[in-house]
Amino acid sequence: MSSSSSMDRASSKDKEEAVDPPKAPWWTGETVAVVTGANRGIGLALAARLAERGLSVVLTARDEARGEAAAAAIRAGRPPGLGAVRFRRLDVADPASVAAFASWVRDELGGLDILVNNAGVSFNEIDTNSVEHAATVLRTNFHGAKMLTEALLPLFRRAPTTSRILNISSQLGLLNKLKDPALRRMLLAEAALTERDIEGMVSRFLAEVGDGTWRGRGWPEVWTDYAVSKLALNAYSRLLAARLVGERVSVNCFCPGFTRTDMTRGLGKRTAAEAGRVAAGLALLPPRDLPTGKFFKWRTPQLYSKL
């Protein structure tokens, strides 16, 4: 997500094309896909698309009533006989909620095959850049996604095909938005980068927000707290992809671009349905075409370190 001056625009070709799953699917109605923050917007559209393709979908949200209503709407709108659509309450920023959700996935579903970390928050208007809620933004968008991923990692089935993690991110968190040369060098040093480094970067940002010194320190200039959360998520995703090489779990990020959602106050060049369709296509790529450690800017895969 970005302001209209800094976000890539969807061409008519973008809108007509999408990443379509193969005609002979690798999944079945028993394939479990978890989509967080899926009671509205891109998450809801993505969950609906996965259900339409016949997967067993778990839709999560913090608000139980809205989540139940969203799941019911998907069930009502899909053809009969496809995979189940379930709602489960989840607050990714709450360790107890994450632990309870992981236990439920283990005990009730026996595991999962796809995780889409879509839950995220921003408190800025399109043309504002407040960091008043920076701690909440980082806790949800980065720490929450990371905490849930780590809790679910042991539960990925990894067979008969590769499991998938797709993190909904933003090009606001790409390295070309970061002006601090020391941080850029740290994030570009792929062989040396550690999770502690990423956590340290986040802690430094929040400390500078706390003492009011964050301006002029080289942080991204548009939606700074949101951008830092996605910068950290992208870096973590790259590390996780490298960590899981050979373990049949792919990890990729997807930037939907300037999309009309509540977060953008309804502004944007793409609909949530269009973004959800492309995200679902990426999540369902055939095993032979499935990369790992990539950042998809709409439909184009790119290496984090090249941007």
PDB file of C-alpha atoms in Angstrom:
ATOM      1  CA  MET A   1       0.000   0.000   0.000  1.00  0.00           C
ATOM      2  CA  SER A   2       1.190   3.500  -0.745  1.00  0.00           C
ATOM      3  CA  SER A   3       0.043   6.946  -1.671  1.00  0.00           C
ATOM      4  CA  SER A   4      -1.017   7.471  -5.259  1.00  0.00           C
ATOM      5  CA  SER A   5       2.239   9.300  -5.973  1.00  0.00           C
ATOM      6  CA  SER A   6       4.425   6.415  -4.893  1.00  0.00           C
ATOM      7  CA  MET A   7       2.464   3.238  -5.685  1.00  0.00           C
ATOM      8  CA  ASP A   8       2.661   1.412  -8.969  1.00  0.00           C
ATOM      9  CA  ARG A   9      -0.429   1.720 -11.146  1.00  0.00           C
ATOM     10  CA  ALA A  10      -2.422  -1.117 -12.623  1.00  0.00           C
ATOM     11  CA  SER A  11      -2.580  -1.101 -16.384  1.00  0.00           C
ATOM     12  CA  SER A  12      -5.532  -2.500 -18.270  1.00  0.00           C
ATOM     13  CA  LYS A  13      -3.373  -5.496 -19.073  1.00  0.00           C
ATOM     14  CA  ASP A  14      -2.798  -6.049 -15.335  1.00  0.00           C
ATOM     15  CA  LYS A  15      -6.532  -6.097 -14.760  1.00  0.00           C
ATOM     16  CA  GLU A  16      -7.210  -8.533 -17.580  1.00  0.00           C
ATOM     17  CA  GLU A  17      -4.483 -10.954 -16.626  1.00  0.00           C
ATOM     18  CA  ALA A  18      -4.013 -12.939 -13.449  1.00  0.00           C
ATOM     19  CA  VAL A  19      -1.886 -15.799 -12.246  1.00  0.00           C
ATOM     20  CA  ASP A  20      -4.264 -18.666 -12.966  1.00  0.00           C
ATOM     21  CA  PRO A  21      -3.839 -22.046 -11.314  1.00  0.00           C
ATOM     22  CA  PRO A  22      -3.215 -25.067 -13.546  1.00  0.00           C
ATOM     23  CA  LYS A  23      -6.156 -26.851 -15.147  1.00  0.00           C
ATOM     24  CA  ALA A  24      -5.096 -30.067 -13.406  1.00  0.00           C
ATOM     25  CA  PRO A  25      -4.829 -28.892  -9.802  1.00  0.00           C
ATOM     26  CA  TRP A  26      -2.252 -30.251  -7.381  1.00  0.00           C
ATOM     27  CA  TRP A  27      -4.634 -29.686  -4.442  1.00  0.00           C
ATOM     28  CA  THR A  28      -7.803 -31.416  -3.243  1.00  0.00           C
ATOM     29  CA  GLY A  29     -10.692 -30.564  -0.969  1.00  0.00           C
ATOM     30  CA  GLU A  30      -8.504 -31.743   1.916  1.00  0.00           C
ATOM     31  CA  THR A  31      -5.819 -29.126   1.217  1.00  0.00           C
ATOM     32  CA  VAL A  32      -6.007 -26.598   4.070  1.00  0.00           C
ATOM     33  CA  ALA A  33      -5.376 -22.897   3.449  1.00  0.00           C
ATOM     34  CA  VAL A  34      -5.333 -20.401   6.340  1.00  0.00           C
ATOM     35  CA  VAL A  35      -5.943 -16.734   5.468  1.00  0.00           C
ATOM     36  CA  THR A  36      -5.573 -14.176   8.250  1.00  0.00           C
ATOM     37  CA  GLY A  37      -7.442 -10.887   8.435  1.00  0.00           C
ATOM     38  CA  ALA A  38      -9.959 -12.281   5.960  1.00  0.00           C
ATOM     39  CA  ASN A  39     -13.272 -10.768   7.039  1.00  0.00           C
ATOM     40  CA  ARG A  40     -12.998  -8.021   4.397  1.00  0.00           C
ATOM     41  CA  GLY A  41     -10.904  -6.566   1.598  1.00  0.00           C
ATOM     42  CA  ILE A  42      -8.126  -8.520  -0.063  1.00  0.00           C
ATOM     43  CA  GLY A  43      -8.181 -11.239   2.584  1.00  0.00           C
ATOM     44  CA  LEU A  44     -11.877 -11.928   2.037  1.00  0.00           C
ATOM     45  CA  ALA A  45     -11.479 -11.923  -1.745  1.00  0.00           C
ATOM     46  CA  LEU A  46      -8.498 -14.259  -1.502  1.00  0.00           C
ATOM     47  CA  ALA A  47     -10.289 -16.672   0.846  1.00  0.00           C
ATOM     48  CA  ALA A  48     -13.313 -16.690  -1.464  1.00  0.00           C
ATOM     49  CA  ARG A  49     -11.125 -17.429  -4.479  1.00  0.00           C
ATOM     50  CA  LEU A  50      -9.381 -20.333  -2.715  1.00  0.00           C
ATOM     51  CA  ALA A  51     -12.761 -21.738  -1.683  1.00  0.00           C
ATOM     52  CA  GLU A  52     -13.985 -21.389  -5.255  1.00  0.00           C
ATOM     53  CA  ARG A  53     -10.976 -23.419  -6.376  1.00  0.00           C
ATOM     54  CA  GLY A  54     -12.037 -26.215  -4.023  1.00  0.00           C
ATOM     55  CA  LEU A  55      -9.643 -25.940  -1.085  1.00  0.00           C
ATOM     56  CA  SER A  56     -10.584 -26.235   2.569  1.00  0.00           C
ATOM     57  CA  VAL A  57     -10.295 -22.628   3.777  1.00  0.00           C
ATOM     58  CA  VAL A  58      -9.853 -21.291   7.306  1.00  0.00           C
ATOM     59  CA  LEU A  59     -10.775 -17.622   7.445  1.00  0.00           C
ATOM     60  CA  THR A  60      -9.536 -15.735  10.498  1.00  0.00           C
ATOM     61  CA  ALA A  61     -10.317 -12.320  11.964  1.00  0.00           C
ATOM     62  CA  ARG A  62     -10.287 -10.589  15.341  1.00  0.00           C
ATOM     63  CA  ASP A  63     -13.989  -9.735  15.216  1.00  0.00           C
ATOM     64  CA  GLU A  64     -15.980 -12.948  15.640  1.00  0.00           C
ATOM     65  CA  ALA A  65     -19.281 -11.637  14.291  1.00  0.00           C
ATOM     66  CA  ARG A  66     -17.721 -10.169  11.166  1.00  0.00           C
ATOM     67  CA  GLY A  67     -15.603 -13.254  10.622  1.00  0.00           C
ATOM     68  CA  GLU A  68     -18.559 -15.605  10.915  1.00  0.00           C
ATOM     69  CA  ALA A  69     -20.557 -13.425   8.519  1.00  0.00           C
ATOM     70  CA  ALA A  70     -17.704 -13.420   5.989  1.00  0.00           C
ATOM     71  CA  ALA A  71     -17.356 -17.201   6.125  1.00  0.00           C
ATOM     72  CA  ALA A  72     -21.117 -17.619   5.712  1.00  0.00           C
ATOM     73  CA  ALA A  73     -21.083 -15.322   2.678  1.00  0.00           C
ATOM     74  CA  ILE A  74     -18.341 -17.386   1.041  1.00  0.00           C
ATOM     75  CA  ARG A  75     -20.196 -20.619   1.737  1.00  0.00           C
ATOM     76  CA  ALA A  76     -23.377 -19.178   0.268  1.00  0.00           C
ATOM     77  CA  GLY A  77     -21.671 -18.012  -2.902  1.00  0.00           C
ATOM     78  CA  ARG A  78     -19.635 -21.058  -3.867  1.00  0.00           C
ATOM     79  CA  PRO A  79     -20.729 -24.173  -5.748  1.00  0.00           C
ATOM     80  CA  PRO A  80     -21.769 -27.097  -3.535  1.00  0.00           C
ATOM     81  CA  GLY A  81     -19.504 -30.033  -2.878  1.00  0.00           C
ATOM     82  CA  LEU A  82     -16.240 -28.121  -2.534  1.00  0.00           C
ATOM     83  CA  GLY A  83     -13.890 -27.926   0.458  1.00  0.00           C
ATOM     84  CA  ALA A  84     -15.068 -26.622   3.805  1.00  0.00           C
ATOM     85  CA  VAL A  85     -15.008 -22.927   4.729  1.00  0.00           C
ATOM     86  CA  ARG A  86     -14.431 -22.352   8.433  1.00  0.00           C
ATOM     87  CA  PHE A  87     -14.061 -19.256  10.571  1.00  0.00           C
ATOM     88  CA  ARG A  88     -11.736 -19.186  13.559  1.00  0.00           C
ATOM     89  CA  ARG A  89     -11.103 -16.138  15.685  1.00  0.00           C
ATOM     90  CA  LEU A  90      -7.453 -15.055  15.733  1.00  0.00           C
ATOM     91  CA  ASP A  91      -5.623 -11.951  16.899  1.00  0.00           C
ATOM     92  CA  VAL A  92      -2.139 -12.290  15.443  1.00  0.00           C
ATOM     93  CA  ALA A  93      -0.794  -9.702  17.895  1.00  0.00           C
ATOM     94  CA  ASP A  94      -1.881 -11.758  20.927  1.00  0.00           C
ATOM     95  CA  PRO A  95       0.455 -14.654  21.860  1.00  0.00           C
ATOM     96  CA  ALA A  96      -2.340 -16.523  23.677  1.00  0.00           C
ATOM     97  CA  SER A  97      -4.619 -16.237  20.645  1.00  0.00           C
ATOM     98  CA  VAL A  98      -1.861 -17.464  18.322  1.00  0.00           C
ATOM     99  CA  ALA A  99      -1.083 -20.423  20.587  1.00  0.00           C
ATOM    100  CA  ALA A 100      -4.773 -21.374  20.832  1.00  0.00           C
ATOM    101  CA  PHE A 101      -5.155 -21.143  17.063  1.00  0.00           C
ATOM    102  CA  ALA A 102      -2.111 -23.344  16.421  1.00  0.00           C
ATOM    103  CA  SER A 103      -3.475 -25.941  18.841  1.00  0.00           C
ATOM    104  CA  TRP A 104      -6.827 -25.885  17.042  1.00  0.00           C
ATOM    105  CA  VAL A 105      -5.166 -26.362  13.637  1.00  0.00           C
ATOM    106  CA  ARG A 106      -3.222 -29.310  15.029  1.00  0.00           C
ATOM    107  CA  ASP A 107      -6.118 -30.965  16.863  1.00  0.00           C
ATOM    108  CA  GLU A 108      -9.022 -30.234  14.523  1.00  0.00           C
ATOM    109  CA  LEU A 109      -7.389 -30.145  11.090  1.00  0.00           C
ATOM    110  CA  GLY A 110      -4.277 -32.228  11.553  1.00  0.00           C
ATOM    111  CA  GLY A 111      -2.121 -29.549   9.932  1.00  0.00           C
ATOM    112  CA  LEU A 112      -2.168 -27.084   7.052  1.00  0.00           C
ATOM    113  CA  ASP A 113      -0.740 -26.643   3.564  1.00  0.00           C
ATOM    114  CA  ILE A 114      -0.978 -22.902   2.832  1.00  0.00           C
ATOM    115  CA  LEU A 115      -0.646 -19.875   5.113  1.00  0.00           C
ATOM    116  CA  VAL A 116      -1.447 -16.394   3.838  1.00  0.00           C
ATOM    117  CA  ASN A 117      -0.385 -13.712   6.320  1.00  0.00           C
ATOM    118  CA  ASN A 118      -2.775 -10.970   5.258  1.00  0.00           C
ATOM    119  CA  ALA A 119      -3.742  -9.403   8.604  1.00  0.00           C
ATOM    120  CA  GLY A 120      -2.379  -5.882   8.861  1.00  0.00           C
ATOM    121  CA  VAL A 121      -3.166  -2.403  10.108  1.00  0.00           C
ATOM    122  CA  SER A 122      -2.364   1.201   9.295  1.00  0.00           C
ATOM    123  CA  PHE A 123      -3.710   4.284  11.019  1.00  0.00           C
ATOM    124  CA  ASN A 124      -2.706   6.866   8.417  1.00  0.00           C
ATOM    125  CA  GLU A 125      -4.825   8.616   5.863  1.00  0.00           C
ATOM    126  CA  ILE A 126      -3.492   8.508   2.304  1.00  0.00           C
ATOM    127  CA  ASP A 127      -1.519  11.743   2.629  1.00  0.00           C
ATOM    128  CA  THR A 128      -0.582  11.668   6.332  1.00  0.00           C
ATOM    129  CA  ASN A 129       2.436  10.155   8.042  1.00  0.00           C
ATOM    130  CA  SER A 130       1.791   9.854  11.759  1.00  0.00           C
ATOM    131  CA  VAL A 131       3.718   7.329  13.853  1.00  0.00           C
ATOM    132  CA  GLU A 132       1.413   7.668  16.862  1.00  0.00           C
ATOM    133  CA  HIS A 133       0.405   4.010  16.585  1.00  0.00           C
ATOM    134  CA  ALA A 134       3.775   2.652  15.460  1.00  0.00           C
ATOM    135  CA  ALA A 135       3.983   0.027  18.211  1.00  0.00           C
ATOM    136  CA  THR A 136       0.601  -1.422  17.243  1.00  0.00           C
ATOM    137  CA  VAL A 137       1.481  -1.409  13.552  1.00  0.00           C
ATOM    138  CA  LEU A 138       4.771  -3.257  14.129  1.00  0.00           C
ATOM    139  CA  ARG A 139       3.196  -5.646  16.621  1.00  0.00           C
ATOM    140  CA  THR A 140       0.519  -6.649  14.111  1.00  0.00           C
ATOM    141  CA  ASN A 141       2.163  -6.421  10.704  1.00  0.00           C
ATOM    142  CA  PHE A 142       5.586  -7.834  11.571  1.00  0.00           C
ATOM    143  CA  HIS A 143       5.695  -9.483  14.984  1.00  0.00           C
ATOM    144  CA  GLY A 144       2.218 -10.971  14.583  1.00  0.00           C
ATOM    145  CA  ALA A 145       2.909 -12.478  11.171  1.00  0.00           C
ATOM    146  CA  LYS A 146       6.224 -13.835  12.401  1.00  0.00           C
ATOM    147  CA  MET A 147       4.754 -15.258  15.607  1.00  0.00           C
ATOM    148  CA  LEU A 148       1.947 -17.033  13.764  1.00  0.00           C
ATOM    149  CA  THR A 149       4.306 -18.402  11.117  1.00  0.00           C
ATOM    150  CA  GLU A 150       6.673 -19.852  13.694  1.00  0.00           C
ATOM    151  CA  ALA A 151       3.759 -21.371  15.641  1.00  0.00           C
ATOM    152  CA  LEU A 152       2.385 -23.075  12.525  1.00  0.00           C
ATOM    153  CA  LEU A 153       5.657 -24.179  10.940  1.00  0.00           C
ATOM    154  CA  PRO A 154       5.673 -27.600  12.658  1.00  0.00           C
ATOM    155  CA  LEU A 155       2.137 -28.195  11.363  1.00  0.00           C
ATOM    156  CA  PHE A 156       2.789 -27.779   7.638  1.00  0.00           C
ATOM    157  CA  ARG A 157       2.193 -31.125   5.961  1.00  0.00           C
ATOM    158  CA  ARG A 158       4.927 -30.623   3.294  1.00  0.00           C
ATOM    159  CA  ALA A 159       3.605 -33.601   1.334  1.00  0.00           C
ATOM    160  CA  PRO A 160       2.567 -34.745  -1.192  1.00  0.00           C
ATOM    161  CA  THR A 161       3.592 -31.318  -2.466  1.00  0.00           C
ATOM    162  CA  THR A 162       5.431 -28.291  -1.130  1.00  0.00           C
ATOM    163  CA  SER A 163       3.616 -26.215   1.492  1.00  0.00           C
ATOM    164  CA  ARG A 164       3.392 -22.483   0.933  1.00  0.00           C
ATOM    165  CA  ILE A 165       3.631 -19.265   2.961  1.00  0.00           C
ATOM    166  CA  LEU A 166       2.535 -16.086   1.197  1.00  0.00           C
ATOM    167  CA  ASN A 167       3.038 -12.825   3.086  1.00  0.00           C
ATOM    168  CA  ILE A 168       0.939  -9.906   1.878  1.00  0.00           C
ATOM    169  CA  SER A 169       3.449  -7.071   1.867  1.00  0.00           C
ATOM    170  CA  SER A 170       4.111  -3.736   0.197  1.00  0.00           C
ATOM    171  CA  GLN A 171       6.711  -2.153  -2.006  1.00  0.00           C
ATOM    172  CA  LEU A 172       6.857   0.571   0.651  1.00  0.00           C
ATOM    173  CA  GLY A 173       9.024  -1.950   2.505  1.00  0.00           C
ATOM    174  CA  LEU A 174      11.547  -2.493  -0.273  1.00  0.00           C
ATOM    175  CA  LEU A 175      15.164  -1.542   0.265  1.00  0.00           C
ATOM    176  CA  ASN A 176      15.038   1.348  -2.171  1.00  0.00           C
ATOM    177  CA  LYS A 177      12.762   3.161   0.296  1.00  0.00           C
ATOM    178  CA  LEU A 178      15.387   2.938   3.053  1.00  0.00           C
ATOM    179  CA  LYS A 179      17.984   5.749   3.044  1.00  0.00           C
ATOM    180  CA  ASP A 180      20.096   4.780   6.067  1.00  0.00           C
ATOM    181  CA  PRO A 181      23.303   3.345   4.515  1.00  0.00           C
ATOM    182  CA  ALA A 182      24.193   1.195   7.531  1.00  0.00           C
ATOM    183  CA  LEU A 183      20.773  -0.441   7.603  1.00  0.00           C
ATOM    184  CA  ARG A 184      20.874  -0.974   3.855  1.00  0.00           C
ATOM    185  CA  ARG A 185      24.251  -2.691   4.139  1.00  0.00           C
ATOM    186  CA  MET A 186      22.962  -4.866   6.962  1.00  0.00           C
ATOM    187  CA  LEU A 187      19.874  -5.966   5.044  1.00  0.00           C
ATOM    188  CA  LEU A 188      21.844  -6.565   1.853  1.00  0.00           C
ATOM    189  CA  ALA A 189      24.363  -8.808   3.631  1.00  0.00           C
ATOM    190  CA  GLU A 190      22.234 -11.889   3.091  1.00  0.00           C
ATOM    191  CA  ALA A 191      24.788 -14.381   4.396  1.00  0.00           C
ATOM    192  CA  ALA A 192      25.298 -12.469   7.635  1.00  0.00           C
ATOM    193  CA  LEU A 193      21.777 -11.148   8.299  1.00  0.00           C
ATOM    194  CA  THR A 194      20.024 -12.629  11.341  1.00  0.00           C
ATOM    195  CA  GLU A 195      16.579 -12.370  12.895  1.00  0.00           C
ATOM    196  CA  ARG A 196      18.230 -10.523  15.776  1.00  0.00           C
ATOM    197  CA  ASP A 197      19.407  -7.892  13.286  1.00  0.00           C
ATOM    198  CA  ILE A 198      15.864  -7.433  12.018  1.00  0.00           C
ATOM    199  CA  GLU A 199      14.449  -7.246  15.535  1.00  0.00           C
ATOM    200  CA  GLY A 200      17.145  -4.741  16.428  1.00  0.00           C
ATOM    201  CA  MET A 201      16.177  -2.542  13.487  1.00  0.00           C
ATOM    202  CA  VAL A 202      12.540  -2.585  14.609  1.00  0.00           C
ATOM    203  CA  SER A 203      13.495  -1.841  18.219  1.00  0.00           C
ATOM    204  CA  ARG A 204      15.660   1.074  17.091  1.00  0.00           C
ATOM    205  CA  PHE A 205      12.806   2.529  15.051  1.00  0.00           C
ATOM    206  CA  LEU A 206      10.353   2.258  17.938  1.00  0.00           C
ATOM    207  CA  ALA A 207      12.897   3.812  20.321  1.00  0.00           C
ATOM    208  CA  GLU A 208      13.364   6.755  17.937  1.00  0.00           C
ATOM    209  CA  VAL A 209       9.598   7.118  17.669  1.00  0.00           C
ATOM    210  CA  GLY A 210       9.439   7.114  21.455  1.00  0.00           C
ATOM    211  CA  ASP A 211      11.962   9.905  21.871  1.00  0.00           C
ATOM    212  CA  GLY A 212      10.828  11.839  18.798  1.00  0.00           C
ATOM    213  CA  THR A 213      14.088  11.505  16.835  1.00  0.00           C
ATOM    214  CA  TRP A 214      12.875   9.257  13.969  1.00  0.00           C
ATOM    215  CA  ARG A 215      12.624  12.023  11.362  1.00  0.00           C
ATOM    216  CA  GLY A 216      15.690  12.458   9.188  1.00  0.00           C
ATOM    217  CA  ARG A 217      17.144   9.088  10.188  1.00  0.00           C
ATOM    218  CA  GLY A 218      16.760   7.471   6.774  1.00  0.00           C
ATOM    219  CA  TRP A 219      13.512   5.620   7.394  1.00  0.00           C
ATOM    220  CA  PRO A 220      10.989   5.311   4.522  1.00  0.00           C
ATOM    221  CA  GLU A 221       9.193   8.590   4.002  1.00  0.00           C
ATOM    222  CA  VAL A 222       5.688   7.355   3.119  1.00  0.00           C
ATOM    223  CA  TRP A 223       3.583   5.738   5.867  1.00  0.00           C
ATOM    224  CA  THR A 224       6.798   5.269   7.821  1.00  0.00           C
ATOM    225  CA  ASP A 225       5.573   2.904  10.543  1.00  0.00           C
ATOM    226  CA  TYR A 226       3.712   0.724   8.029  1.00  0.00           C
ATOM    227  CA  ALA A 227       6.703   0.760   5.676  1.00  0.00           C
ATOM    228  CA  VAL A 228       9.100  -0.303   8.443  1.00  0.00           C
ATOM    229  CA  SER A 229       6.744  -3.138   9.378  1.00  0.00           C
ATOM    230  CA  LYS A 230       6.819  -4.395   5.789  1.00  0.00           C
ATOM    231  CA  LEU A 231      10.582  -3.831   5.514  1.00  0.00           C
ATOM    232  CA  ALA A 232      10.992  -6.128   8.521  1.00  0.00           C
ATOM    233  CA  LEU A 233       8.467  -8.648   7.156  1.00  0.00           C
ATOM    234  CA  ASN A 234      10.260  -8.790   3.802  1.00  0.00           C
ATOM    235  CA  ALA A 235      13.624  -9.318   5.477  1.00  0.00           C
ATOM    236  CA  TYR A 236      12.230 -12.032   7.760  1.00  0.00           C
ATOM    237  CA  SER A 237      10.589 -13.741   4.769  1.00  0.00           C
ATOM    238  CA  ARG A 238      13.903 -13.832   2.944  1.00  0.00           C
ATOM    239  CA  LEU A 239      15.654 -15.347   5.965  1.00  0.00           C
ATOM    240  CA  LEU A 240      12.877 -17.874   6.494  1.00  0.00           C
ATOM    241  CA  ALA A 241      12.958 -18.929   2.841  1.00  0.00           C
ATOM    242  CA  ALA A 242      16.699 -19.612   3.132  1.00  0.00           C
ATOM    243  CA  ARG A 243      16.204 -21.445   6.426  1.00  0.00           C
ATOM    244  CA  LEU A 244      13.582 -23.741   4.907  1.00  0.00           C
ATOM    245  CA  VAL A 245      15.416 -24.628   1.701  1.00  0.00           C
ATOM    246  CA  GLY A 246      15.123 -28.373   1.270  1.00  0.00           C
ATOM    247  CA  GLU A 247      12.250 -28.634   3.756  1.00  0.00           C
ATOM    248  CA  ARG A 248       9.382 -28.401   1.238  1.00  0.00           C
ATOM    249  CA  VAL A 249       8.020 -25.058   2.429  1.00  0.00           C
ATOM    250  CA  SER A 250       8.177 -22.045   0.104  1.00  0.00           C
ATOM    251  CA  VAL A 251       8.076 -18.469   1.420  1.00  0.00           C
ATOM    252  CA  ASN A 252       7.190 -15.520  -0.800  1.00  0.00           C
ATOM    253  CA  CYS A 253       5.809 -11.990  -0.484  1.00  0.00           C
ATOM    254  CA  PHE A 254       3.147 -10.295  -2.592  1.00  0.00           C
ATOM    255  CA  CYS A 255       2.522  -6.566  -3.048  1.00  0.00           C
ATOM    256  CA  PRO A 256      -1.030  -6.014  -4.360  1.00  0.00           C
ATOM    257  CA  GLY A 257      -0.355  -2.394  -5.259  1.00  0.00           C
ATOM    258  CA  PHE A 258      -2.701   0.536  -4.736  1.00  0.00           C
ATOM    259  CA  THR A 259      -5.903  -1.389  -4.048  1.00  0.00           C
ATOM    260  CA  ARG A 260      -9.338  -0.119  -3.056  1.00  0.00           C
ATOM    261  CA  THR A 261      -9.785  -1.288   0.540  1.00  0.00           C
ATOM    262  CA  ASP A 262     -10.730   0.206   3.893  1.00  0.00           C
ATOM    263  CA  MET A 263      -7.031   0.849   4.516  1.00  0.00           C
ATOM    264  CA  THR A 264      -6.903   3.147   1.473  1.00  0.00           C
ATOM    265  CA  ARG A 265     -10.299   4.669   2.328  1.00  0.00           C
ATOM    266  CA  GLY A 266     -11.664   3.154  -0.883  1.00  0.00           C
ATOM    267  CA  LEU A 267      -9.061   4.731  -3.143  1.00  0.00           C
ATOM    268  CA  GLY A 268      -6.923   2.777  -5.567  1.00  0.00           C
ATOM    269  CA  LYS A 269      -6.483   1.482  -9.090  1.00  0.00           C
ATOM    270  CA  ARG A 270      -7.410  -2.142  -8.387  1.00  0.00           C
ATOM    271  CA  THR A 271     -10.271  -3.873  -6.673  1.00  0.00           C
ATOM    272  CA  ALA A 272      -9.831  -6.251  -3.769  1.00  0.00           C
ATOM    273  CA  ALA A 273     -11.245  -9.007  -5.995  1.00  0.00           C
ATOM    274  CA  GLU A 274      -8.515  -8.417  -8.587  1.00  0.00           C
ATOM    275  CA  ALA A 275      -5.801  -8.483  -5.937  1.00  0.00           C
ATOM    276  CA  GLY A 276      -7.304 -11.576  -4.316  1.00  0.00           C
ATOM    277  CA  ARG A 277      -7.365 -13.404  -7.625  1.00  0.00           C
ATOM    278  CA  VAL A 278      -3.686 -12.738  -8.285  1.00  0.00           C
ATOM    279  CA  ALA A 279      -2.701 -13.639  -4.713  1.00  0.00           C
ATOM    280  CA  ALA A 280      -4.632 -16.914  -4.958  1.00  0.00           C
ATOM    281  CA  GLY A 281      -2.890 -17.710  -8.216  1.00  0.00           C
ATOM    282  CA  LEU A 282       0.483 -17.204  -6.564  1.00  0.00           C
ATOM    283  CA  ALA A 283      -0.508 -19.382  -3.611  1.00  0.00           C
ATOM    284  CA  LEU A 284      -1.610 -22.134  -6.006  1.00  0.00           C
ATOM    285  CA  LEU A 285       1.311 -22.124  -8.426  1.00  0.00           C
ATOM    286  CA  PRO A 286       2.176 -25.596  -9.734  1.00  0.00           C
ATOM    287  CA  PRO A 287       5.004 -27.219  -7.737  1.00  0.00           C
ATOM    288  CA  ARG A 288       7.323 -27.069 -10.749  1.00  0.00           C
ATOM    289  CA  ASP A 289       6.834 -23.298 -11.022  1.00  0.00           C
ATOM    290  CA  LEU A 290       6.872 -22.467  -7.310  1.00  0.00           C
ATOM    291  CA  PRO A 291       9.782 -20.223  -6.281  1.00  0.00           C
ATOM    292  CA  THR A 292      10.872 -19.283  -2.782  1.00  0.00           C
ATOM    293  CA  GLY A 293      12.403 -16.117  -1.383  1.00  0.00           C
ATOM    294  CA  LYS A 294      10.753 -13.877  -3.968  1.00  0.00           C
ATOM    295  CA  PHE A 295       8.861 -10.601  -3.731  1.00  0.00           C
ATOM    296  CA  PHE A 296       5.996 -10.463  -6.214  1.00  0.00           C
ATOM    297  CA  LYS A 297       5.278  -6.881  -7.230  1.00  0.00           C
ATOM    298  CA  TRP A 298       1.794  -7.550  -8.555  1.00  0.00           C
ATOM    299  CA  ARG A 299       2.638 -10.457 -10.907  1.00  0.00           C
ATOM    300  CA  THR A 300       6.382  -9.974 -11.355  1.00  0.00           C
ATOM    301  CA  PRO A 301       8.728 -11.938  -9.065  1.00  0.00           C
ATOM    302  CA  GLN A 302      11.811 -10.039  -7.977  1.00  0.00           C
ATOM    303  CA  LEU A 303      14.647 -10.629  -5.552  1.00  0.00           C
ATOM    304  CA  TYR A 304      14.477  -8.455  -2.447  1.00  0.00           C
ATOM    305  CA  SER A 305      18.161  -7.622  -2.692  1.00  0.00           C
ATOM    306  CA  LYS A 306      17.783  -6.197  -6.187  1.00  0.00           C
ATOM    307  CA  LEU A 307      15.402  -3.473  -5.071  1.00  0.00           C
TER     308      LEU A 307
END
